[in-house]
Amino acid sequence: MIRLQLDDLTLGRVRMAVSPLWEAVSSLALTTRYRAEIPYPYAKWAATAMRRVSRDLLGELNTTIQAHALAPSSSLTPIPRSPSPDIEEELAALRSAGHDRFAYLIGEYWAATIASSWPAMRGVLEEEILVRGRTLVTEGADRMLDDLGGRIRWHRQELSVPHQTDMDCRMTDGRLIIVPMLFGRGARVFCAVRDTLAFSYQAHGAAVLSSSQGSARDVDDVRPRDRLTTLLGRGRAKVLRALTSPTTTTGLASSIGLAPSTVSQHLAVLSSAGLVRRHRVGPRVLYELEDSGVTLLAELGA
């Protein structure tokens, strides 16, 4: 566990960012950690992605990562330099730190296993940041940090972040960058450089990985017909189940493999039934479950 002591100035500089590099490293750790049986929602992604990578590439990557053990401030996982860097920007940061070989290997791994899924993944992560950012602006850093979940604990002024290393760190007049990751179950990433701290957490919406590598038919086969499907129909049941966090129509469509127009129609019906509500955040319209929707999912064994 890493315990961060944060002063008010640092709390005022909390920001969020995505990191395709952190996702790649954590996805590799996940396939190593769950070697015998990859859990849902990563199983379908792993079954497809791992066939595209040679054993030699995986072996050398794992050897390099294990040598660093993803220790705090590992130079293999540098802090994202912008809120939404692309993989080439982060590979350039690795090369500037002297990790040319690792940059080449992880770039090859990325292209084979994650690149095709990244547009859908980025959409989900951007929506996660939008929702967290709304909480940050409207309710403050205390509430946003308190809502991160996943064993992350906030007791002013201490933030406890799960990590394989046990350490205490005090930040005064610094910056805190929080990185949501869909592969967050693979490895916790933490990095500290001078006056800046960054750490990862498990974002909502990892189910996008169960559909981004397959067809809409594959997605339909994930769950057999049940009471919720009998009541609402397959499409609307799928939409309702996918609303694990506030989501746009486009993001929802990407995550479940349906056309945006079809998802929009289903959302309109679910909204009129009082199961889903919509609200606008800047230029985007987000949909989320009403209490009645949450109850229906619980009652019908969702």
Short mmCIF file of C-alpha atoms in Angstrom, two decimals, residues 8-172:
data_model
loop_
_atom_site.label_atom_id
_atom_site.label_comp_id
_atom_site.label_asym_id
_atom_site.label_seq_id
_atom_site.Cartn_x
_atom_site.Cartn_y
_atom_site.Cartn_z
CA ASP A 8 -4.39 21.63 -0.18
CA LEU A 9 -2.26 23.02 -3.01
CA THR A 10 -1.72 19.53 -4.41
CA LEU A 11 -5.43 18.73 -4.04
CA GLY A 12 -6.15 21.81 -6.11
CA ARG A 13 -4.02 20.41 -8.93
CA VAL A 14 -5.62 16.99 -9.34
CA ARG A 15 -5.86 16.07 -13.03
CA MET A 16 -6.71 12.95 -15.03
CA ALA A 17 -5.06 11.38 -18.08
CA VAL A 18 -5.19 8.22 -20.17
CA SER A 19 -2.09 6.17 -20.95
CA PRO A 20 -2.01 3.61 -23.76
CA LEU A 21 1.44 2.56 -22.54
CA TRP A 22 0.22 1.87 -19.00
CA GLU A 23 -2.68 -0.13 -20.50
CA ALA A 24 -0.26 -2.22 -22.55
CA VAL A 25 2.02 -2.98 -19.59
CA SER A 26 -0.92 -3.80 -17.33
CA SER A 27 -2.59 -6.01 -19.95
CA LEU A 28 0.62 -8.02 -20.22
CA ALA A 29 0.74 -8.34 -16.43
CA LEU A 30 -2.87 -9.53 -16.44
CA THR A 31 -2.15 -12.37 -18.87
CA THR A 32 0.76 -13.42 -16.66
CA ARG A 33 -1.19 -13.14 -13.42
CA TYR A 34 -4.18 -15.14 -14.69
CA ARG A 35 -2.23 -17.52 -16.91
CA ALA A 36 -4.52 -20.50 -16.26
CA GLU A 37 -7.87 -18.75 -16.78
CA ILE A 38 -8.30 -15.11 -17.85
CA PRO A 39 -11.38 -13.68 -16.08
CA TYR A 40 -14.33 -11.90 -17.69
CA PRO A 41 -14.34 -9.39 -19.36
CA TYR A 42 -10.76 -9.98 -20.55
CA ALA A 43 -11.06 -13.60 -21.68
CA LYS A 44 -12.25 -12.92 -25.23
CA TRP A 45 -9.65 -10.21 -25.75
CA ALA A 46 -6.87 -12.47 -24.45
CA ALA A 47 -7.94 -15.45 -26.57
CA THR A 48 -7.67 -13.34 -29.71
CA ALA A 49 -4.76 -11.07 -28.81
CA MET A 50 -2.33 -13.66 -27.47
CA ARG A 51 -2.48 -15.61 -30.74
CA ARG A 52 -1.03 -12.58 -32.50
CA VAL A 53 2.14 -12.35 -30.39
CA SER A 54 5.17 -14.62 -30.54
CA ARG A 55 6.34 -16.41 -27.40
CA ASP A 56 9.76 -14.85 -27.82
CA LEU A 57 8.29 -11.34 -27.77
CA LEU A 58 6.18 -12.10 -24.69
CA GLY A 59 9.12 -13.73 -22.95
CA GLU A 60 11.47 -10.80 -23.47
CA LEU A 61 8.82 -8.28 -22.44
CA ASN A 62 8.00 -10.19 -19.26
CA THR A 63 11.69 -10.54 -18.39
CA THR A 64 12.22 -6.79 -18.78
CA ILE A 65 9.15 -5.87 -16.75
CA GLN A 66 9.98 -8.33 -13.98
CA ALA A 67 13.48 -6.88 -13.75
CA HIS A 68 11.89 -3.53 -12.93
CA ALA A 69 9.08 -5.18 -10.92
CA LEU A 70 6.92 -2.15 -11.69
CA ALA A 71 8.47 -0.46 -8.69
CA PRO A 72 7.39 3.08 -7.81
CA SER A 73 8.77 5.50 -10.38
CA SER A 74 9.69 2.73 -12.81
CA SER A 75 11.00 4.35 -15.96
CA LEU A 76 9.07 1.73 -17.96
CA THR A 77 5.82 3.49 -17.04
CA PRO A 78 6.58 7.23 -17.25
CA ILE A 79 3.95 9.77 -16.24
CA PRO A 80 1.75 10.73 -19.22
CA ARG A 81 2.97 14.06 -20.56
CA SER A 82 -0.46 15.17 -21.76
CA PRO A 83 -4.07 14.34 -20.83
CA SER A 84 -4.55 12.05 -23.83
CA PRO A 85 -1.23 10.94 -25.36
CA ASP A 86 -1.08 8.48 -28.23
CA ILE A 87 1.13 5.42 -28.09
CA GLU A 88 3.84 6.99 -30.27
CA GLU A 89 4.21 9.89 -27.83
CA GLU A 90 4.67 7.49 -24.95
CA LEU A 91 7.08 5.26 -26.85
CA ALA A 92 9.14 8.37 -27.59
CA ALA A 93 9.26 9.06 -23.83
CA LEU A 94 10.60 5.53 -23.28
CA ARG A 95 13.30 6.03 -25.88
CA SER A 96 14.33 9.36 -24.36
CA ALA A 97 14.77 7.51 -21.04
CA GLY A 98 17.13 5.02 -22.70
CA HIS A 99 14.63 2.16 -23.12
CA ASP A 100 14.91 1.80 -26.90
CA ARG A 101 14.61 -2.00 -26.88
CA PHE A 102 11.61 -2.01 -24.53
CA ALA A 103 9.96 0.74 -26.62
CA TYR A 104 10.33 -1.43 -29.72
CA LEU A 105 9.00 -4.56 -27.99
CA ILE A 106 6.02 -2.92 -26.32
CA GLY A 107 5.24 -1.11 -29.57
CA GLU A 108 5.09 -4.45 -31.38
CA TYR A 109 2.94 -5.90 -28.59
CA TRP A 110 0.62 -2.87 -28.73
CA ALA A 111 0.14 -3.14 -32.49
CA ALA A 112 -0.71 -6.84 -32.24
CA THR A 113 -2.95 -6.88 -29.17
CA ILE A 114 -4.47 -3.48 -28.35
CA ALA A 115 -4.33 -1.15 -31.36
CA SER A 116 -7.54 -2.46 -32.93
CA SER A 117 -9.42 -2.10 -29.62
CA TRP A 118 -7.99 1.28 -28.70
CA PRO A 119 -10.63 3.55 -30.35
CA ALA A 120 -13.39 1.87 -28.34
CA MET A 121 -11.21 1.77 -25.22
CA ARG A 122 -10.30 5.45 -25.53
CA GLY A 123 -13.98 6.35 -25.86
CA VAL A 124 -14.83 4.54 -22.63
CA LEU A 125 -11.86 6.09 -20.80
CA GLU A 126 -12.72 9.59 -22.00
CA GLU A 127 -16.24 9.15 -20.68
CA GLU A 128 -14.82 7.95 -17.36
CA ILE A 129 -12.70 11.11 -17.19
CA LEU A 130 -15.71 13.23 -18.12
CA VAL A 131 -17.75 11.82 -15.25
CA ARG A 132 -14.90 12.04 -12.71
CA GLY A 133 -14.09 15.54 -13.92
CA ARG A 134 -17.67 16.60 -13.40
CA THR A 135 -17.47 15.41 -9.80
CA LEU A 136 -14.14 17.19 -9.37
CA VAL A 137 -15.55 20.50 -10.62
CA THR A 138 -18.95 20.38 -8.95
CA GLU A 139 -18.16 18.62 -5.66
CA GLY A 140 -14.40 18.97 -5.21
CA ALA A 141 -11.33 16.75 -5.08
CA ASP A 142 -12.36 15.16 -1.75
CA ARG A 143 -15.53 13.67 -3.23
CA MET A 144 -13.84 12.59 -6.45
CA LEU A 145 -11.03 10.79 -4.62
CA ASP A 146 -13.51 9.22 -2.22
CA ASP A 147 -15.48 7.77 -5.15
CA LEU A 148 -12.59 6.00 -6.94
CA GLY A 149 -13.22 2.69 -5.17
CA GLY A 150 -11.14 -0.45 -5.73
CA ARG A 151 -9.53 -0.34 -2.26
CA ILE A 152 -8.44 3.26 -2.80
CA ARG A 153 -9.19 5.13 0.42
CA TRP A 154 -9.28 8.86 1.04
CA HIS A 155 -9.13 10.22 4.60
CA ARG A 156 -8.16 13.85 4.42
CA GLN A 157 -5.24 14.44 3.93
CA GLU A 158 -4.16 10.83 3.26
CA LEU A 159 -4.81 8.85 0.09
CA SER A 160 -4.14 5.10 0.29
CA VAL A 161 -3.43 3.48 -3.07
CA PRO A 162 -3.05 -0.34 -3.41
CA HIS A 163 0.39 -1.29 -4.71
CA GLN A 164 2.84 -4.16 -4.37
CA THR A 165 5.24 -1.75 -2.60
CA ASP A 166 4.64 -0.41 0.90
CA MET A 167 5.69 3.21 1.26
CA ASP A 168 4.73 6.66 2.53
CA CYS A 169 5.01 9.77 0.40
CA ARG A 170 4.29 13.42 1.24
CA MET A 171 3.36 15.92 -1.48
CA THR A 172 3.61 19.65 -0.88
#
